[in-house]
CSV table of C-alpha atoms in Angstrom, one decimal:
chain,number,residue,atom,x,y,z
A,1,MET,CA,-14.8,18.6,5.0
A,2,SER,CA,-17.9,16.3,6.1
A,3,GLU,CA,-17.8,15.3,9.7
A,4,GLY,CA,-18.5,11.7,8.7
A,5,LEU,CA,-14.8,11.8,8.4
A,6,VAL,CA,-14.0,12.6,11.9
A,7,GLY,CA,-13.3,10.1,14.5
A,8,GLU,CA,-13.2,6.3,12.7
A,9,GLY,CA,-14.9,7.3,10.0
A,10,TRP,CA,-11.7,8.3,7.9
A,11,ARG,CA,-10.9,4.7,7.5
A,12,GLY,CA,-13.1,4.1,4.5
A,13,PRO,CA,-12.2,7.1,2.5
A,14,VAL,CA,-8.5,6.5,2.6
A,15,ARG,CA,-8.5,3.0,2.2
A,16,GLY,CA,-11.1,3.6,-1.4
A,17,LEU,CA,-8.5,6.5,-2.2
A,18,MET,CA,-5.5,3.9,-1.6
A,19,ARG,CA,-7.6,1.6,-3.5
A,20,ARG,CA,-8.1,3.4,-6.3
A,21,TRP,CA,-4.6,5.1,-6.9
A,22,ARG,CA,-3.4,1.3,-6.4
A,23,GLY,CA,-5.1,0.4,-9.5
A,24,ALA,CA,-4.5,3.3,-11.2
A,25,LEU,CA,-0.8,2.4,-10.8
A,26,LEU,CA,-1.3,-1.3,-12.0
A,27,ARG,CA,-2.6,0.1,-15.1
A,28,HIS,CA,0.1,2.2,-15.7
A,29,PRO,CA,2.7,-0.2,-14.2
A,30,TRP,CA,5.7,2.6,-15.4
A,31,SER,CA,3.7,5.2,-13.3
A,32,ALA,CA,5.0,3.9,-10.2
A,33,THR,CA,8.8,4.2,-10.6
A,34,LEU,CA,8.6,7.7,-11.3
A,35,LEU,CA,10.3,8.7,-7.9
A,36,ASP,CA,12.9,10.5,-9.5
A,37,ARG,CA,10.6,14.3,-9.5
A,38,PRO,CA,7.7,15.0,-6.7
A,39,LEU,CA,4.4,14.2,-7.9
A,40,MET,CA,3.2,17.5,-8.7
A,41,GLY,CA,0.7,16.8,-11.4
A,42,PRO,CA,-3.1,17.7,-10.7
A,43,HIS,CA,-4.3,14.2,-10.0
A,44,ALA,CA,-1.6,13.6,-7.5
A,45,LEU,CA,-1.9,16.9,-6.0
A,46,GLU,CA,-6.3,16.4,-5.6
A,47,ARG,CA,-5.2,13.2,-4.3
A,48,THR,CA,-3.0,14.5,-1.2
A,49,GLU,CA,-5.2,17.5,-0.4
A,50,PHE,CA,-8.0,15.3,0.1
A,51,LEU,CA,-5.6,13.0,1.8
A,52,TYR,CA,-4.3,15.7,4.2
A,53,GLU,CA,-8.1,17.1,4.6
A,54,THR,CA,-9.2,13.9,6.0
A,55,LEU,CA,-6.2,13.2,8.3
A,56,THR,CA,-6.4,16.7,9.4
A,57,ALA,CA,-10.3,16.2,10.5
A,58,ALA,CA,-9.8,12.4,11.8
A,59,GLY,CA,-7.3,14.3,13.9
A,60,PHE,CA,-4.0,13.3,12.4
A,61,THR,CA,-1.5,16.1,14.3
A,62,ALA,CA,1.1,15.2,11.5
A,63,PRO,CA,-0.9,14.6,8.3
A,64,LYS,CA,2.1,14.8,6.1
A,65,THR,CA,3.5,11.9,8.2
A,66,ALA,CA,0.7,9.9,8.1
A,67,ALA,CA,0.0,10.5,4.3
A,68,TYR,CA,3.9,9.7,3.6
A,69,SER,CA,3.5,6.3,5.3
A,70,LEU,CA,0.2,5.6,2.8
A,71,SER,CA,1.7,6.5,0.2
A,72,ASN,CA,5.0,4.3,0.3
A,73,TYR,CA,2.5,1.5,1.4
A,74,VAL,CA,0.9,2.0,-2.0
A,75,MET,CA,4.0,2.5,-4.2
A,76,GLY,CA,6.1,-0.4,-2.5
A,77,SER,CA,3.4,-2.4,-3.1
A,78,VAL,CA,2.8,-2.0,-6.7
A,79,ILE,CA,6.5,-1.9,-7.4
A,80,MET,CA,6.8,-5.4,-5.9
A,81,GLN,CA,3.8,-6.7,-7.9
A,82,VAL,CA,5.1,-5.2,-11.0
A,83,THR,CA,8.8,-6.5,-10.8
A,84,TRP,CA,7.4,-10.0,-9.8
A,85,GLU,CA,4.7,-9.9,-12.6
A,86,ARG,CA,7.6,-9.5,-15.2
A,87,SER,CA,10.0,-11.6,-13.6
A,88,GLY,CA,7.1,-14.3,-14.5
A,89,GLY,CA,6.1,-15.5,-11.1
A,90,THR,CA,8.7,-17.5,-10.3
A,91,ASP,CA,7.2,-20.5,-8.0
A,92,THR,CA,9.3,-20.3,-5.6
A,93,GLY,CA,7.3,-22.7,-3.2
A,94,HIS,CA,9.5,-26.0,-4.3
A,95,PHE,CA,12.8,-24.1,-3.6
A,96,LEU,CA,11.5,-23.2,-0.1
A,97,ARG,CA,10.2,-26.1,0.7
A,98,GLU,CA,13.5,-28.2,-0.1
A,99,ARG,CA,15.1,-25.4,2.4
A,100,ALA,CA,12.0,-25.9,4.9
A,101,ASP,CA,14.6,-27.0,7.5
A,102,ARG,CA,16.4,-23.3,7.3
A,103,TYR,CA,13.2,-21.4,6.4
A,104,PRO,CA,10.5,-23.3,8.0
A,105,ALA,CA,8.1,-20.2,8.5
A,106,LEU,CA,8.7,-19.3,4.7
A,107,ALA,CA,8.2,-22.8,4.0
A,108,GLU,CA,5.2,-23.4,5.7
A,109,HIS,CA,3.7,-19.8,4.4
A,110,GLY,CA,5.5,-19.1,0.8
A,111,LEU,CA,6.1,-15.9,-0.9
A,112,GLU,CA,3.2,-16.4,-3.4
A,113,HIS,CA,0.0,-14.9,-2.8
A,114,ASP,CA,-3.2,-13.0,-3.9
A,115,TRP,CA,-1.8,-9.8,-4.3
A,116,ASP,CA,-5.4,-7.7,-3.7
A,117,ALA,CA,-5.9,-9.3,-1.0
A,118,THR,CA,-2.9,-9.2,0.6
A,119,PHE,CA,-2.6,-5.6,-0.4
A,120,ASP,CA,-5.7,-5.1,1.3
A,121,GLU,CA,-5.0,-7.0,4.5
A,122,GLY,CA,-1.7,-4.7,4.8
A,123,LEU,CA,-3.5,-1.7,4.5
A,124,GLY,CA,-6.2,-2.7,7.6
A,125,TYR,CA,-2.8,-3.1,9.2
A,126,LEU,CA,-1.6,0.2,8.4
A,127,LEU,CA,-4.6,1.9,9.3
A,128,GLU,CA,-5.4,0.2,12.4
A,129,GLY,CA,-2.2,1.1,13.3
A,130,MET,CA,-2.4,4.4,12.8
A,131,ALA,CA,-6.0,5.0,14.3
A,132,ARG,CA,-4.3,3.7,17.7
A,133,SER,CA,-1.5,6.2,17.4
A,134,ARG,CA,-4.2,8.7,17.6
A,135,GLN,CA,-5.7,7.1,21.3
């Protein structure tokens, strides 16, 4: 394991891995729903091995828990995006604005978003929280 992954250098490789995995799942939208069995194929095992090694080298004493958090974030975001897109991308803005008195924060911010930007921002929050947990 590279010394560059120790300390804060682990975030870039983990971020890259999570982006690539998300991209692969989005290219094959049905794949994110394969939750009825462990992911034991060679690609999944190589990805998980890299993630465990990287997180261990970065000082995480429970790489399984950290990897689980990241994996669930990727899978959940893909399932949400695929489901939303299959539903026709319902315009919720008008509905929420009509009910702004009851849902003011939702009316202001809405539910539609740029999927890629939202994924990256959320992943940043997750990685930041993980980094702080080691301090």
